[in-house]
mmCIF file of C-alpha atoms in Angstrom:
data_model
loop_
_atom_site.group_PDB
_atom_site.id
_atom_site.type_symbol
_atom_site.label_atom_id
_atom_site.label_comp_id
_atom_site.label_asym_id
_atom_site.label_seq_id
_atom_site.Cartn_x
_atom_site.Cartn_y
_atom_site.Cartn_z
ATOM 1 C CA UNK A 211 -19.766 -25.153 3.677
ATOM 2 C CA UNK A 212 -19.181 -21.720 2.153
ATOM 3 C CA UNK A 213 -16.120 -20.501 0.291
ATOM 4 C CA UNK A 214 -15.036 -17.274 1.941
ATOM 5 C CA UNK A 215 -12.411 -14.760 0.793
ATOM 6 C CA UNK A 216 -11.103 -12.335 3.421
ATOM 7 C CA UNK A 217 -9.292 -9.281 2.050
ATOM 8 C CA UNK A 218 -7.486 -7.087 4.549
ATOM 9 C CA UNK A 219 -5.663 -3.819 3.914
ATOM 10 C CA UNK A 220 -3.785 -2.729 7.004
ATOM 11 C CA UNK A 221 0.010 -3.033 7.169
ATOM 12 C CA UNK A 222 -0.082 -2.994 10.991
ATOM 13 C CA UNK A 223 0.847 -6.204 12.754
ATOM 14 C CA UNK A 224 -0.656 -6.662 15.176
ATOM 15 C CA UNK A 225 -3.400 -4.203 14.401
ATOM 16 C CA UNK A 226 -7.009 -3.568 15.301
ATOM 17 C CA UNK A 227 -8.508 -4.594 11.962
ATOM 18 C CA UNK A 228 -6.257 -7.658 11.981
ATOM 19 C CA UNK A 229 -7.823 -8.669 15.309
ATOM 20 C CA UNK A 230 -11.287 -8.451 13.744
ATOM 21 C CA UNK A 231 -10.138 -10.512 10.738
ATOM 22 C CA UNK A 232 -8.449 -13.102 12.970
ATOM 23 C CA UNK A 233 -11.603 -13.520 15.051
ATOM 24 C CA UNK A 234 -13.846 -13.797 11.978
ATOM 25 C CA UNK A 235 -11.554 -16.365 10.315
ATOM 26 C CA UNK A 236 -11.445 -18.416 13.527
ATOM 27 C CA UNK A 237 -15.245 -18.523 13.769
ATOM 28 C CA UNK A 238 -15.759 -19.238 10.053
ATOM 29 C CA UNK A 239 -13.167 -22.028 10.090
ATOM 30 C CA UNK A 240 -14.653 -23.583 13.233
ATOM 31 C CA UNK A 241 -18.045 -23.578 11.451
ATOM 32 C CA UNK A 242 -16.518 -25.728 8.689
ATOM 33 C CA UNK A 243 -16.140 -23.118 5.990
ATOM 34 C CA UNK A 244 -13.258 -22.868 3.523
ATOM 35 C CA UNK A 245 -11.444 -19.576 4.168
ATOM 36 C CA UNK A 246 -8.824 -17.877 2.006
ATOM 37 C CA UNK A 247 -7.226 -14.743 3.428
ATOM 38 C CA UNK A 248 -5.110 -12.180 1.626
ATOM 39 C CA UNK A 249 -3.421 -9.558 3.801
ATOM 40 C CA UNK A 250 -2.771 -6.933 1.106
ATOM 41 C CA UNK A 251 -1.222 -4.389 3.462
ATOM 42 C CA UNK A 252 1.689 -6.682 4.241
ATOM 43 C CA UNK A 253 2.096 -7.984 0.676
ATOM 44 C CA UNK A 254 2.144 -4.808 -1.434
ATOM 45 C CA UNK A 255 5.466 -5.801 -3.003
ATOM 46 C CA UNK A 256 3.710 -8.802 -4.590
ATOM 47 C CA UNK A 257 1.151 -6.908 -6.699
ATOM 48 C CA UNK A 258 0.680 -3.853 -8.857
ATOM 49 C CA UNK A 259 -1.803 -1.019 -8.818
ATOM 50 C CA UNK A 260 -4.418 -1.028 -11.569
ATOM 51 C CA UNK A 261 -2.986 0.061 -14.901
ATOM 52 C CA UNK A 262 -5.311 1.124 -17.707
ATOM 53 C CA UNK A 263 -4.555 1.557 -21.369
ATOM 54 C CA UNK A 264 -6.714 3.705 -23.667
ATOM 55 C CA UNK A 265 -6.856 1.735 -26.915
ATOM 56 C CA UNK A 266 -9.905 3.473 -28.315
ATOM 57 C CA UNK A 267 -11.673 6.695 -27.359
ATOM 58 C CA UNK A 268 -13.937 6.021 -24.369
ATOM 59 C CA UNK A 269 -12.664 2.475 -23.827
ATOM 60 C CA UNK A 270 -10.178 1.520 -21.147
ATOM 61 C CA UNK A 271 -8.525 -1.881 -20.990
ATOM 62 C CA UNK A 272 -6.750 -3.088 -17.878
ATOM 63 C CA UNK A 273 -3.138 -4.065 -18.382
ATOM 64 C CA UNK A 274 -3.197 -7.056 -16.090
ATOM 65 C CA UNK A 275 0.167 -7.952 -14.601
ATOM 66 C CA UNK A 276 0.896 -11.583 -13.938
ATOM 67 C CA UNK A 277 1.122 -11.189 -10.178
ATOM 68 C CA UNK A 278 -0.397 -12.649 -7.023
ATOM 69 C CA UNK A 279 -3.720 -10.852 -7.603
ATOM 70 C CA UNK A 280 -4.160 -12.525 -11.000
ATOM 71 C CA UNK A 281 -2.682 -15.887 -10.043
ATOM 72 C CA UNK A 282 -4.105 -16.414 -6.562
ATOM 73 C CA UNK A 283 -6.549 -13.784 -5.304
ATOM 74 C CA UNK A 284 -8.870 -13.469 -8.324
ATOM 75 C CA UNK A 285 -9.414 -17.223 -8.839
ATOM 76 C CA UNK A 286 -10.375 -17.507 -5.147
ATOM 77 C CA UNK A 287 -12.562 -14.379 -5.371
ATOM 78 C CA UNK A 288 -14.367 -15.578 -8.487
ATOM 79 C CA UNK A 289 -15.146 -18.884 -6.748
ATOM 80 C CA UNK A 290 -16.178 -17.318 -3.419
ATOM 81 C CA UNK A 291 -19.656 -17.326 -1.915
ATOM 82 C CA UNK A 292 -18.771 -14.615 0.596
ATOM 83 C CA UNK A 293 -16.306 -11.729 0.423
ATOM 84 C CA UNK A 294 -15.105 -10.114 3.649
ATOM 85 C CA UNK A 295 -13.578 -6.656 3.312
ATOM 86 C CA UNK A 296 -11.449 -5.635 6.300
ATOM 87 C CA UNK A 297 -10.055 -2.159 6.799
ATOM 88 C CA UNK A 298 -9.104 0.262 9.462
ATOM 89 C CA UNK A 299 -10.098 3.886 9.037
ATOM 90 C CA UNK A 300 -7.431 5.809 7.113
ATOM 91 C CA UNK A 301 -8.200 9.491 6.674
ATOM 92 C CA UNK A 302 -11.930 8.762 6.489
ATOM 93 C CA UNK A 303 -11.508 6.005 3.914
ATOM 94 C CA UNK A 304 -10.330 2.487 3.189
ATOM 95 C CA UNK A 305 -6.710 1.314 3.460
ATOM 96 C CA UNK A 306 -4.679 2.010 0.310
ATOM 97 C CA UNK A 307 -3.615 -1.627 -0.116
ATOM 98 C CA UNK A 308 -7.198 -2.912 0.120
ATOM 99 C CA UNK A 309 -8.305 -0.214 -2.329
ATOM 100 C CA UNK A 310 -5.572 -1.319 -4.745
ATOM 101 C CA UNK A 311 -6.941 -4.878 -4.654
ATOM 102 C CA UNK A 312 -10.526 -3.655 -5.099
ATOM 103 C CA UNK A 313 -9.408 -1.549 -8.086
ATOM 104 C CA UNK A 314 -8.088 -4.745 -9.657
ATOM 105 C CA UNK A 315 -11.688 -6.085 -9.739
ATOM 106 C CA UNK A 316 -12.002 -3.941 -12.882
ATOM 107 C CA UNK A 317 -10.904 -6.664 -15.306
ATOM 108 C CA UNK A 318 -13.362 -9.111 -13.707
ATOM 109 C CA UNK A 319 -16.418 -6.856 -13.306
ATOM 110 C CA UNK A 320 -18.790 -9.066 -15.317
ATOM 111 C CA UNK A 321 -17.752 -12.245 -13.521
ATOM 112 C CA UNK A 322 -17.849 -10.637 -10.067
ATOM 113 C CA UNK A 323 -21.192 -8.829 -10.383
ATOM 114 C CA UNK A 324 -23.978 -10.439 -8.413
ATOM 115 C CA UNK A 325 -24.364 -13.713 -6.605
ATOM 116 C CA UNK A 326 -22.005 -13.045 -3.710
ATOM 117 C CA UNK A 327 -22.591 -12.043 -0.136
ATOM 118 C CA UNK A 328 -20.363 -9.514 1.631
ATOM 119 C CA UNK A 329 -19.272 -8.647 5.145
ATOM 120 C CA UNK A 330 -17.354 -5.571 6.247
ATOM 121 C CA UNK A 331 -15.099 -5.404 9.287
ATOM 122 C CA UNK A 332 -13.868 -1.919 10.118
ATOM 123 C CA UNK A 333 -11.808 -0.534 13.006
ATOM 124 C CA UNK A 334 -10.474 2.848 13.949
ATOM 125 C CA UNK A 335 -9.858 5.328 16.688
ATOM 126 C CA UNK A 336 -12.492 7.896 15.767
ATOM 127 C CA UNK A 337 -16.043 8.228 17.000
ATOM 128 C CA UNK A 338 -18.697 6.544 14.897
ATOM 129 C CA UNK A 339 -19.471 9.710 12.876
ATOM 130 C CA UNK A 340 -15.848 9.685 11.600
ATOM 131 C CA UNK A 341 -16.697 6.488 9.696
ATOM 132 C CA UNK A 342 -19.548 7.971 7.620
ATOM 133 C CA UNK A 343 -17.598 8.262 4.359
ATOM 134 C CA UNK A 344 -16.054 4.771 4.725
ATOM 135 C CA UNK A 345 -19.455 3.250 5.424
ATOM 136 C CA UNK A 346 -20.851 5.063 2.357
ATOM 137 C CA UNK A 347 -17.942 3.816 0.235
ATOM 138 C CA UNK A 348 -18.630 0.196 1.202
ATOM 139 C CA UNK A 349 -22.374 0.653 0.658
ATOM 140 C CA UNK A 350 -21.811 2.046 -2.820
ATOM 141 C CA UNK A 351 -19.204 -0.604 -3.694
ATOM 142 C CA UNK A 352 -21.449 -3.449 -2.588
ATOM 143 C CA UNK A 353 -24.406 -1.960 -4.482
ATOM 144 C CA UNK A 354 -22.288 -1.610 -7.606
ATOM 145 C CA UNK A 355 -20.993 -5.192 -7.298
ATOM 146 C CA UNK A 356 -24.536 -6.390 -6.551
ATOM 147 C CA UNK A 357 -23.308 -8.189 -3.443
ATOM 148 C CA UNK A 358 -25.700 -8.567 -0.530
ATOM 149 C CA UNK A 359 -24.256 -7.316 2.745
ATOM 150 C CA UNK A 360 -24.976 -9.992 5.326
ATOM 151 C CA UNK A 361 -22.995 -8.594 8.221
ATOM 152 C CA UNK A 362 -20.658 -5.961 9.510
ATOM 153 C CA UNK A 363 -18.664 -4.990 12.551
ATOM 154 C CA UNK A 364 -17.745 -1.374 13.205
ATOM 155 C CA UNK A 365 -15.129 -1.016 15.934
ATOM 156 C CA UNK A 366 -15.194 2.791 16.101
ATOM 157 C CA UNK A 367 -13.643 2.754 19.536
ATOM 158 C CA UNK A 368 -10.837 0.303 18.867
ATOM 159 C CA UNK A 369 -8.383 2.248 21.039
ATOM 160 C CA UNK A 370 -10.303 0.846 24.013
ATOM 161 C CA UNK A 371 -9.007 -2.697 24.578
ATOM 162 C CA UNK A 372 -12.164 -3.867 26.346
ATOM 163 C CA UNK A 373 -14.405 -2.600 23.555
ATOM 164 C CA UNK A 374 -12.083 -3.964 20.853
ATOM 165 C CA UNK A 375 -12.318 -7.401 22.502
ATOM 166 C CA UNK A 376 -16.134 -7.121 22.345
ATOM 167 C CA UNK A 377 -15.964 -6.201 18.640
ATOM 168 C CA UNK A 378 -13.584 -9.124 17.983
ATOM 169 C CA UNK A 379 -16.163 -11.383 19.676
ATOM 170 C CA UNK A 380 -18.829 -9.946 17.325
ATOM 171 C CA UNK A 381 -16.588 -10.774 14.338
ATOM 172 C CA UNK A 382 -16.010 -14.284 15.702
ATOM 173 C CA UNK A 383 -19.767 -14.860 16.113
ATOM 174 C CA UNK A 384 -20.394 -13.511 12.610
ATOM 175 C CA UNK A 385 -17.934 -16.051 11.201
ATOM 176 C CA UNK A 386 -19.205 -18.858 13.417
ATOM 177 C CA UNK A 387 -22.768 -18.362 12.167
ATOM 178 C CA UNK A 388 -21.941 -18.835 8.468
ATOM 179 C CA UNK A 389 -23.157 -22.181 7.225
#
């Protein structure tokens, strides 16, 4: 059994990235894994953006609010074996709410670096080349965090219901095959 944290960013319900997350969670749960899911896009009123304080020249300290990210998300994330980052394409990048949660990793960098596996689930209405900067962002983030990417689903054509269903099946199978 693996401990899995699924972080989503889209505020759309129902939405295309939500369908990918739902399918993944279903497969991972059926495979006997422990899954925690945080839908940041629909819970933005429960957490703050990263706030930094310059105490000394060249040194930033995060002012960590006592919110849901500190109380619930970070303990689950620190304990996770696998982190699943779920976003739809927003102006060639990641959803703002998901980015806000990722920015909050700052205070936990040392504890989060290394030892985790990662999966990305991405949807959007553009052609695959429109996702280049988002794919690069995730690649650089995962390299920085020293997390091994063990899977991904790119639903570049999520406007097409038939193709979106195929991508949701890919996400389901990805979750189902985690042991």
